[in-house]
Coordinates of C-alpha atoms in Angstrom, one line a residue:
Chain A
M1 CA 8.8 34.0 40.5
R2 CA 5.7 32.2 39.2
R3 CA 6.2 33.9 35.8
L4 CA 9.8 32.7 35.7
L5 CA 8.6 29.2 36.5
V6 CA 6.1 29.3 33.7
I7 CA 8.8 30.4 31.2
V8 CA 11.1 27.6 32.4
V9 CA 8.4 25.0 31.9
V10 CA 7.5 26.4 28.5
V11 CA 11.1 26.2 27.3
F12 CA 11.5 22.7 28.8
L13 CA 8.4 21.5 27.0
S14 CA 9.6 23.1 23.7
G15 CA 12.9 21.3 24.0
C16 CA 11.2 18.0 24.5
Y17 CA 9.3 18.4 21.3
N18 CA 9.7 15.6 18.7
A19 CA 12.0 16.3 15.8
P20 CA 11.1 14.9 12.4
D21 CA 12.5 11.5 11.4
P22 CA 13.0 10.9 7.7
G23 CA 12.2 7.2 8.1
G24 CA 13.0 4.9 5.2
A25 CA 12.9 1.4 3.9
A26 CA 13.9 -1.5 5.9
S27 CA 14.9 -4.9 4.7
G28 CA 16.4 -7.7 6.9
G29 CA 17.0 -10.1 4.1
P30 CA 15.7 -13.7 4.1
G31 CA 17.4 -14.5 7.4
A32 CA 15.0 -12.2 9.2
L33 CA 11.9 -14.1 8.0
A34 CA 12.0 -17.1 10.4
G35 CA 8.6 -17.6 12.1
A36 CA 6.6 -15.6 9.6
P37 CA 3.9 -17.2 7.5
A38 CA 5.2 -18.2 4.1
Q39 CA 3.5 -16.2 1.4
S40 CA 2.3 -18.0 -1.7
F41 CA 1.6 -16.8 -5.3
D42 CA 0.0 -18.6 -8.1
V43 CA 2.4 -19.0 -11.0
R44 CA 3.1 -21.6 -13.6
R45 CA 5.7 -24.4 -13.9
T46 CA 8.0 -24.5 -16.8
D47 CA 5.6 -27.0 -18.4
G48 CA 2.8 -24.5 -18.2
R49 CA 0.9 -26.2 -15.4
P50 CA -0.3 -23.9 -12.5
D51 CA 1.5 -24.3 -9.2
S52 CA 2.2 -22.4 -6.0
L53 CA 3.9 -22.9 -2.7
A54 CA 0.5 -23.2 -1.0
R55 CA -0.1 -26.5 -2.8
Y56 CA 2.6 -28.1 -0.7
R57 CA 1.2 -27.1 2.7
G58 CA 1.7 -30.0 5.2
R59 CA 5.1 -30.9 3.8
V60 CA 8.5 -29.5 4.4
V61 CA 9.6 -27.3 1.4
L62 CA 13.0 -26.1 0.4
L63 CA 12.1 -23.1 -1.8
N64 CA 15.1 -22.0 -4.0
L65 CA 15.0 -18.7 -5.9
W66 CA 17.3 -18.7 -8.8
A67 CA 17.9 -17.5 -12.4
T68 CA 19.9 -18.9 -15.3
W69 CA 22.2 -15.8 -15.6
C70 CA 23.3 -16.2 -11.9
P71 CA 26.7 -18.0 -11.6
P72 CA 26.2 -19.0 -7.9
C73 CA 22.8 -20.5 -8.8
R74 CA 24.3 -22.5 -11.6
E75 CA 27.0 -23.8 -9.2
E76 CA 24.4 -24.7 -6.6
M77 CA 22.0 -26.5 -8.9
P78 CA 23.7 -29.9 -9.0
A79 CA 23.8 -30.1 -5.2
L80 CA 20.1 -29.0 -5.1
E81 CA 19.2 -31.8 -7.6
R82 CA 21.1 -34.4 -5.5
F83 CA 19.4 -33.2 -2.3
A84 CA 16.0 -33.4 -4.0
R85 CA 16.6 -37.0 -5.1
E86 CA 18.1 -37.9 -1.7
N87 CA 15.1 -36.5 0.2
A88 CA 12.3 -37.5 -2.2
G89 CA 9.2 -38.1 -0.1
K90 CA 10.5 -36.1 2.9
V91 CA 11.3 -32.7 1.5
V92 CA 9.8 -30.9 -1.5
V93 CA 12.4 -28.9 -3.4
L94 CA 10.8 -26.1 -5.4
G95 CA 12.9 -24.0 -7.7
V96 CA 11.5 -20.6 -8.5
D97 CA 13.0 -18.9 -11.5
Q98 CA 13.1 -15.1 -11.0
G99 CA 11.8 -13.0 -13.8
E100 CA 12.8 -15.1 -16.8
A101 CA 10.7 -16.6 -19.6
A102 CA 9.4 -20.2 -19.0
A103 CA 11.2 -21.4 -22.2
V104 CA 14.6 -20.1 -20.9
A105 CA 14.2 -21.7 -17.5
A106 CA 12.9 -25.0 -19.0
A107 CA 15.8 -25.2 -21.4
Y108 CA 18.2 -24.7 -18.6
A109 CA 16.6 -27.3 -16.4
R110 CA 16.4 -29.9 -19.2
E111 CA 20.1 -29.3 -20.1
R112 CA 21.2 -29.8 -16.4
G113 CA 18.9 -32.8 -15.8
V114 CA 16.9 -31.0 -13.1
T115 CA 13.9 -33.2 -12.0
F116 CA 12.4 -31.1 -9.2
P117 CA 9.6 -28.7 -10.2
I118 CA 10.6 -25.3 -11.4
L119 CA 8.1 -22.4 -11.0
V120 CA 8.3 -19.5 -13.4
D121 CA 7.9 -16.2 -11.4
E122 CA 8.1 -13.6 -14.1
Q123 CA 6.8 -10.8 -11.8
Q124 CA 9.4 -11.8 -9.2
Q125 CA 6.7 -11.9 -6.5
Y126 CA 8.5 -14.7 -4.5
G127 CA 11.8 -12.8 -4.7
R128 CA 10.3 -9.6 -3.4
T129 CA 8.3 -11.2 -0.6
Y130 CA 11.2 -13.4 0.6
E131 CA 13.4 -10.3 0.6
G132 CA 16.0 -11.8 -1.7
I133 CA 19.1 -9.6 -1.4
G134 CA 20.8 -11.6 -4.0
L135 CA 20.5 -14.9 -5.9
P136 CA 20.3 -17.7 -5.0
T137 CA 18.1 -17.3 -2.0
S138 CA 16.6 -20.3 -0.2
V139 CA 13.7 -20.6 2.3
V140 CA 12.8 -23.6 4.4
V141 CA 9.1 -23.8 5.0
G142 CA 7.7 -26.0 7.7
R143 CA 4.7 -28.3 7.6
D144 CA 2.7 -25.5 9.3
G145 CA 3.3 -23.1 6.5
R146 CA 5.7 -21.0 8.5
I147 CA 9.2 -20.1 7.5
V148 CA 11.8 -22.0 9.4
K149 CA 14.9 -20.4 7.9
G150 CA 15.9 -18.1 5.2
I151 CA 19.3 -18.4 3.6
D152 CA 21.1 -15.9 1.4
G153 CA 23.6 -17.4 -1.1
A154 CA 24.5 -20.8 -2.5
M155 CA 24.6 -23.8 -0.2
T156 CA 26.4 -27.1 -0.2
I157 CA 24.4 -30.3 0.1
D158 CA 25.5 -30.5 3.8
Q159 CA 24.3 -27.0 4.4
M160 CA 21.0 -28.0 2.8
R161 CA 20.7 -31.0 5.1
A162 CA 21.4 -28.9 8.1
A163 CA 18.9 -26.2 7.0
V164 CA 15.9 -28.6 6.7
A165 CA 16.7 -30.7 9.7
P166 CA 14.9 -28.5 12.3
A167 CA 11.8 -28.5 10.0
L168 CA 11.8 -32.3 9.7
T169 CA 11.9 -32.8 13.5
R170 CA 8.9 -30.5 14.2
Chain B
M1 CA -5.5 45.8 22.8
S2 CA -7.5 44.6 25.8
A3 CA -6.8 41.4 27.7
R4 CA -10.0 40.0 26.4
V5 CA -9.1 40.5 22.7
A6 CA -5.6 39.2 23.3
A7 CA -7.0 36.0 25.0
L8 CA -9.5 35.4 22.3
A9 CA -6.9 35.9 19.6
A10 CA -4.5 33.6 21.4
G11 CA -7.2 30.9 21.8
A12 CA -8.1 31.2 18.1
I13 CA -4.5 31.0 17.0
A14 CA -3.9 27.9 19.2
I15 CA -6.9 26.2 17.7
A16 CA -5.8 27.1 14.2
L17 CA -2.3 25.7 14.8
V18 CA -3.6 22.4 16.2
L19 CA -6.2 22.1 13.5
A20 CA -3.4 22.6 10.9
Q21 CA -1.4 19.9 12.6
D22 CA -4.4 17.6 12.2
V23 CA -5.1 18.5 8.6
Y24 CA -1.5 18.7 7.3
P25 CA 0.3 16.4 9.8
A26 CA 3.5 15.8 7.7
T27 CA 4.5 19.5 7.6
P28 CA 7.9 19.8 9.5
L29 CA 6.8 23.1 11.0
Y30 CA 4.6 21.4 13.6
H31 CA 7.5 19.4 14.9
G32 CA 9.8 22.3 15.6
W33 CA 10.3 23.9 19.0
Q34 CA 8.9 27.2 17.6
Y35 CA 5.5 25.6 17.1
A36 CA 5.4 24.2 20.6
L37 CA 6.5 27.5 22.1
A38 CA 3.7 29.3 20.2
L39 CA 1.2 26.9 21.6
A40 CA 2.6 27.2 25.1
I41 CA 2.5 31.1 24.9
A42 CA -1.1 30.9 23.7
L43 CA -1.9 28.6 26.5
V44 CA -0.4 30.9 29.1
V45 CA -2.3 33.9 27.7
V46 CA -5.5 32.1 27.7
L47 CA -5.1 30.7 31.2
A48 CA -4.0 34.1 32.6
Y49 CA -7.1 35.7 31.2
A50 CA -9.3 32.9 32.5
N51 CA -7.8 33.3 35.9
G52 CA -8.4 37.1 35.9
A53 CA -12.0 36.6 34.6
R54 CA -12.7 34.1 37.4
R55 CA -11.8 36.9 39.9
G56 CA -14.2 39.2 38.0
D57 CA -11.6 41.4 36.2
D58 CA -13.7 41.4 33.0
G59 CA -17.2 41.4 34.4
V60 CA -20.0 39.1 33.3
V61 CA -18.7 38.7 29.8
G62 CA -15.3 37.6 31.1
R63 CA -16.9 35.0 33.4
R64 CA -18.7 33.6 30.4
L65 CA -15.6 33.6 28.2
I66 CA -14.0 31.3 30.7
V67 CA -15.7 28.5 28.9
A68 CA -14.2 29.6 25.6
M69 CA -10.7 29.8 27.3
L70 CA -11.2 26.3 28.7
G71 CA -11.9 25.0 25.2
A72 CA -8.8 26.7 23.7
A73 CA -6.7 25.4 26.6
V74 CA -7.9 21.8 25.9
V75 CA -7.0 22.1 22.3
A76 CA -3.6 23.7 23.0
V77 CA -2.8 21.0 25.6
A78 CA -3.9 18.3 23.2
G79 CA -1.6 19.7 20.5
L80 CA 1.4 20.0 22.9
A81 CA 0.8 16.4 24.3
A82 CA 0.6 15.0 20.7
G83 CA 4.0 16.6 20.0
L84 CA 5.6 15.4 23.3
L85 CA 4.1 11.9 23.5
G86 CA 3.3 11.1 19.9
P87 CA 5.8 9.4 17.6
D88 CA 8.3 11.2 15.4
T89 CA 7.1 12.1 11.9
A90 CA 8.2 9.2 9.7
Q91 CA 7.6 7.7 6.4
V92 CA 7.9 3.9 6.0
I93 CA 8.6 2.9 2.4
G94 CA 8.0 -0.8 1.8
T95 CA 8.5 -3.0 -1.3
P96 CA 5.3 -4.5 -2.6
G97 CA 4.7 -7.8 -1.0
T98 CA 7.0 -7.3 2.0
V99 CA 6.5 -6.9 5.7
T100 CA 8.3 -4.0 7.5
P101 CA 8.3 -3.6 11.3
V102 CA 7.0 -0.2 12.6
P103 CA 8.3 0.0 16.2
A104 CA 6.6 3.4 16.7
L105 CA 3.2 1.7 16.4
G106 CA 4.2 -1.6 17.9
A107 CA 3.1 -3.1 14.6
A108 CA 4.2 -4.6 11.3
A109 CA 3.2 -3.1 8.0
F110 CA 2.3 -5.5 5.2
F111 CA 2.7 -3.7 1.9
A112 CA 0.3 -5.2 -0.6
P113 CA 1.7 -7.0 -3.7
A114 CA 1.4 -4.8 -6.7
D115 CA 1.5 -5.6 -10.4
A116 CA 1.7 -3.1 -13.3
D117 CA -2.1 -2.5 -13.1
A118 CA -2.0 -1.8 -9.3
I119 CA 0.9 0.7 -9.8
A120 CA -1.0 2.4 -12.7
S121 CA -4.2 2.8 -10.7
G122 CA -2.4 3.7 -7.4
G123 CA -4.9 1.5 -5.6
A124 CA -2.6 -0.6 -3.5
G125 CA -3.0 -0.5 0.3
V126 CA -1.1 -1.3 3.5
I127 CA -2.2 -3.6 6.3
L128 CA -1.1 -2.8 9.8
R129 CA -0.8 -5.9 12.1
R130 CA -0.5 -5.2 15.8
H131 CA 0.5 -7.6 18.4
N132 CA -2.6 -8.8 20.3
A133 CA -4.8 -6.5 18.3
G134 CA -6.7 -6.6 15.1
E135 CA -5.6 -5.7 11.6
I136 CA -6.0 -2.2 10.3
V137 CA -6.5 -2.0 6.5
L138 CA -5.4 1.3 5.1
G139 CA -6.5 2.3 1.6
P140 CA -5.2 5.3 -0.3
P141 CA -7.6 7.9 1.1
S142 CA -8.0 6.6 4.6
R143 CA -6.3 7.8 7.8
R144 CA -6.5 6.5 11.3
V145 CA -5.7 7.8 14.7
L146 CA -4.0 5.2 17.0
G147 CA -3.4 6.7 20.4
E148 CA -1.2 9.8 19.8
S149 CA -0.3 8.6 16.3
L150 CA -1.9 9.5 13.1
V151 CA -1.3 6.9 10.3
Y152 CA -2.2 7.4 6.7
L153 CA -0.9 6.6 3.2
E154 CA 1.1 9.0 1.1
A155 CA 1.2 8.2 -2.7
R156 CA 4.8 8.1 -4.0
P157 CA 5.9 7.9 -7.6
A158 CA 6.5 4.3 -8.7
A159 CA 7.1 2.4 -11.8
Y160 CA 6.6 -1.3 -12.7
V161 CA 9.3 -2.3 -15.2
D162 CA 9.0 -5.2 -17.6
V163 CA 12.1 -6.0 -19.6
Y164 CA 12.4 -8.4 -22.6
D165 CA 15.3 -9.5 -24.8
E166 CA 15.3 -9.0 -28.5
N167 CA 13.4 -12.3 -28.9
G168 CA 10.7 -11.2 -26.5
A169 CA 11.8 -13.4 -23.6
H170 CA 11.2 -11.8 -20.2
L171 CA 14.3 -10.9 -18.3
T172 CA 15.0 -10.6 -14.6
V173 CA 15.0 -7.1 -13.2
T174 CA 17.2 -6.4 -10.2
Q175 CA 17.9 -3.3 -8.1
P176 CA 21.5 -3.6 -7.1
T177 CA 21.5 -0.3 -5.1
N178 CA 18.3 -1.0 -3.2
A179 CA 17.3 -3.2 -0.3
S180 CA 14.6 -4.7 -2.5
F181 CA 17.1 -6.4 -4.9
L182 CA 14.6 -8.7 -6.6
S183 CA 11.8 -6.2 -7.2
P184 CA 10.7 -4.9 -10.6
V185 CA 8.9 -2.0 -8.9
L186 CA 10.9 1.2 -8.7
L187 CA 10.1 3.3 -5.7
F188 CA 12.5 6.2 -6.4
H189 CA 14.2 6.5 -3.1
D190 CA 16.6 9.1 -4.5
R191 CA 16.3 12.4 -6.3
Q192 CA 18.3 14.3 -8.8
R193 CA 18.3 18.0 -9.7
I194 CA 18.1 18.9 -13.3
G195 CA 18.1 22.6 -13.9
A196 CA 15.1 23.9 -11.9
L197 CA 13.6 20.4 -11.6
D198 CA 14.2 18.1 -8.7
V199 CA 13.1 14.7 -10.0
P200 CA 12.8 11.2 -8.4
L201 CA 15.6 8.8 -9.4
D202 CA 16.1 5.0 -9.3
T203 CA 18.3 2.4 -10.8
F204 CA 17.6 -1.1 -12.1
A205 CA 19.7 -3.7 -13.9
T206 CA 19.2 -6.7 -16.2
P207 CA 22.0 -9.0 -15.2
A208 CA 21.3 -11.4 -18.1
R209 CA 22.1 -8.6 -20.6
H210 CA 24.7 -6.8 -18.4
R211 CA 22.7 -3.5 -18.5
I212 CA 22.4 -0.9 -15.7
I213 CA 19.7 1.6 -16.2
R214 CA 19.1 4.9 -14.4
A215 CA 15.5 6.0 -14.4
L216 CA 14.4 9.6 -13.8
Y217 CA 10.7 10.1 -13.1
F218 CA 9.0 12.9 -15.0
S219 CA 5.4 13.8 -14.4
A220 CA 3.3 14.8 -17.4
H221 CA 3.7 18.4 -16.2
D222 CA 7.5 18.2 -16.1
L223 CA 7.6 16.6 -19.6
A224 CA 5.4 19.4 -20.9
Q225 CA 8.2 21.8 -20.0
F226 CA 10.5 19.9 -22.3
D227 CA 7.8 20.0 -25.0
H228 CA 7.9 23.8 -24.8
A229 CA 11.6 23.6 -25.5
G230 CA 10.9 22.1 -28.9
A231 CA 11.4 18.5 -28.1
Q232 CA 8.9 16.1 -29.6
L233 CA 7.7 14.4 -26.5
D234 CA 4.4 12.7 -25.5
S235 CA 3.7 15.0 -22.6
S236 CA 0.1 13.7 -22.0
R237 CA 1.3 11.2 -19.5
P238 CA 4.3 10.7 -17.1
G239 CA 7.5 9.1 -18.4
L240 CA 10.9 7.9 -17.4
I241 CA 14.1 9.3 -18.9
L242 CA 16.3 6.2 -19.1
S243 CA 20.1 6.2 -19.4
A244 CA 21.8 2.9 -19.9
S245 CA 25.3 1.7 -19.4
D246 CA 26.9 -1.7 -19.6
D247 CA 28.6 -3.4 -16.6
Q248 CA 31.9 -1.8 -17.6
G249 CA 30.3 1.6 -17.2
R250 CA 30.2 2.5 -20.9
S251 CA 27.2 4.7 -21.8
L252 CA 24.7 3.1 -24.1
G253 CA 22.4 6.2 -24.6
I254 CA 19.5 8.0 -23.2
T255 CA 15.8 7.8 -24.1
L256 CA 12.2 8.6 -22.9
A257 CA 9.9 5.7 -21.9
P258 CA 6.3 7.0 -21.8
S259 CA 4.1 5.1 -19.3
G260 CA 2.7 1.9 -20.6
R261 CA 4.4 2.1 -24.0
G262 CA 7.1 -0.4 -25.0
I263 CA 10.4 1.0 -26.3
V264 CA 13.5 -0.6 -27.7
F265 CA 16.6 0.7 -25.9
A266 CA 20.2 -0.5 -25.4
G267 CA 19.3 -3.9 -26.9
L268 CA 16.3 -4.3 -24.6
R269 CA 12.6 -4.0 -24.9
I270 CA 11.4 -2.0 -21.9
R271 CA 7.8 -1.3 -20.8
A272 CA 7.5 1.0 -17.8
T273 CA 4.1 1.4 -16.2
I274 CA 4.2 4.5 -14.1
G275 CA 1.9 5.4 -11.3
T276 CA 2.1 5.5 -7.5
Y277 CA 2.6 3.1 -4.6
P278 CA 1.8 4.1 -1.0
A279 CA 4.3 4.8 1.8
L280 CA 3.0 4.6 5.3
A281 CA 3.2 7.9 7.0
I282 CA 3.2 8.3 10.8
A283 CA 2.8 11.6 12.6
A284 CA 1.9 12.8 16.0
A285 CA -1.8 13.9 16.1
P286 CA -4.0 15.4 18.8
P287 CA -6.9 13.1 19.8
T288 CA -10.0 13.8 17.8
W289 CA -12.2 14.0 20.9
A290 CA -10.0 16.7 22.4
L291 CA -10.2 18.8 19.2
V292 CA -14.0 18.4 18.9
A293 CA -14.7 19.1 22.6
G294 CA -12.2 22.0 22.7
I295 CA -13.5 23.7 19.6
A296 CA -17.1 23.3 20.7
L297 CA -16.3 24.8 24.1
F298 CA -14.5 27.7 22.5
M299 CA -17.3 28.5 20.0
G300 CA -20.0 28.0 22.6
G301 CA -18.1 30.2 25.1
C302 CA -17.6 33.0 22.5
I303 CA -21.3 32.9 21.5
W304 CA -22.4 33.0 25.2
G305 CA -20.0 35.9 25.8
V306 CA -21.5 37.9 22.9
L307 CA -25.0 37.5 24.1
R308 CA -26.1 40.3 26.4
P309 CA -26.7 39.2 30.0
R310 CA -30.4 38.9 30.8
G311 CA -30.2 41.2 33.8
R312 CA -28.6 43.9 31.8
I313 CA -31.2 43.5 29.1
A314 CA -34.0 43.8 31.6
R315 CA -32.4 46.8 33.2
S316 CA -32.0 48.5 29.9
R317 CA -35.7 47.9 29.0
Q318 CA -36.7 49.3 32.3
Q319 CA -34.6 52.4 31.7
R320 CA -36.1 52.9 28.3
A321 CA -39.6 52.5 29.7
Q322 CA -38.9 55.1 32.4
G323 CA -37.5 57.5 29.9
A324 CA -40.6 57.2 27.8

């Protein structure tokens, strides 16, 4: 009887044994980043001056990842420019061109009358870190340097106002 | 075979199995029921012998070997407990610069940013951030035991891709089929079989030039096999076999991109820097203290058992003296 009990226990323990799990990559997109510290990388502006997100710590920042080849980014750009002018002094709008040459981004910004700073992120460090699952991707960063909201896709100016409102009241 | 030999063999096998689990934790064999059953049978044999030895079934030597049996039992139980209570074997692949939750460890893994040099050197690390606990920095050779979990880094093939247009202007690289859409680092999640070779596969795109490029990773060793076939390849370093198509699906050719060397292909200038980037591996592992203590007891018990009991030595000397 005792032997039988031992066998039953052994078989039960064997059945409980963990099976392997292949695991894999996980990405929640920019929307999953709320509350996380906003990572910063040293890059250059289109005019060649060094710049980074960290330089704007203490201010509310609307970080916009874009590229000249991206049709929704081009559609969003006028609204972004309007929003930047409307909120000058309250919100810093930072455009971050993903992967393109400074001259290409600068020519585009000049042609479209963009006045807010454009950072040139050739290595796409911001895009990787902010889990851009498409372009444009926007991230609202609070005064404390933490991400308030991540948004995938183009926004209207009303959506931009709504996105930064929680950060301005904190 | 005597019960003593069987018990010692079972103890040694149990220790060897659990040691193997500790040294090669990712092997799927250790997570099958067969492995657990083998450990459980060894445990039963060891404990049955120890029980008999306690009653005097195997004399003085048997009583001494109880210590060895106890050591083997500690190791076997530690191995079983690690399998039952430890996490499933898993590999967490993260894009450089991103944070990935690891629920099995109650932690978040921060995969260090990596440029072309970091990919080439394979020196990037991973930081584990646990709630209400300190950070654990894992470099390429290091491994840490956290409770019943063993965490370590596994180097996976990776390539950092720089793409330029015909004028030398840098272009955006995207990965439309991967979660890391805006990453120029290929992590080769997929594989493709080519003849006898099973090679890592990834895909990237340059939307500004409407190109989609499939990249097959070939180690220097794999490339050398093509060299033997008469192809004129640089087989001294790894390379990517690239095949390009436009966004209508029309094929634009196939070429080899040796690591670190720029090539002109499908209207693009491409430089792929090939190396490795770590994945975080998690496996169940027996606690180190149990392994060390169990093996020490087993070895000590065996040595003690081999030594002749003093009383017997004294009697034997006396008998020899009387005979003389």
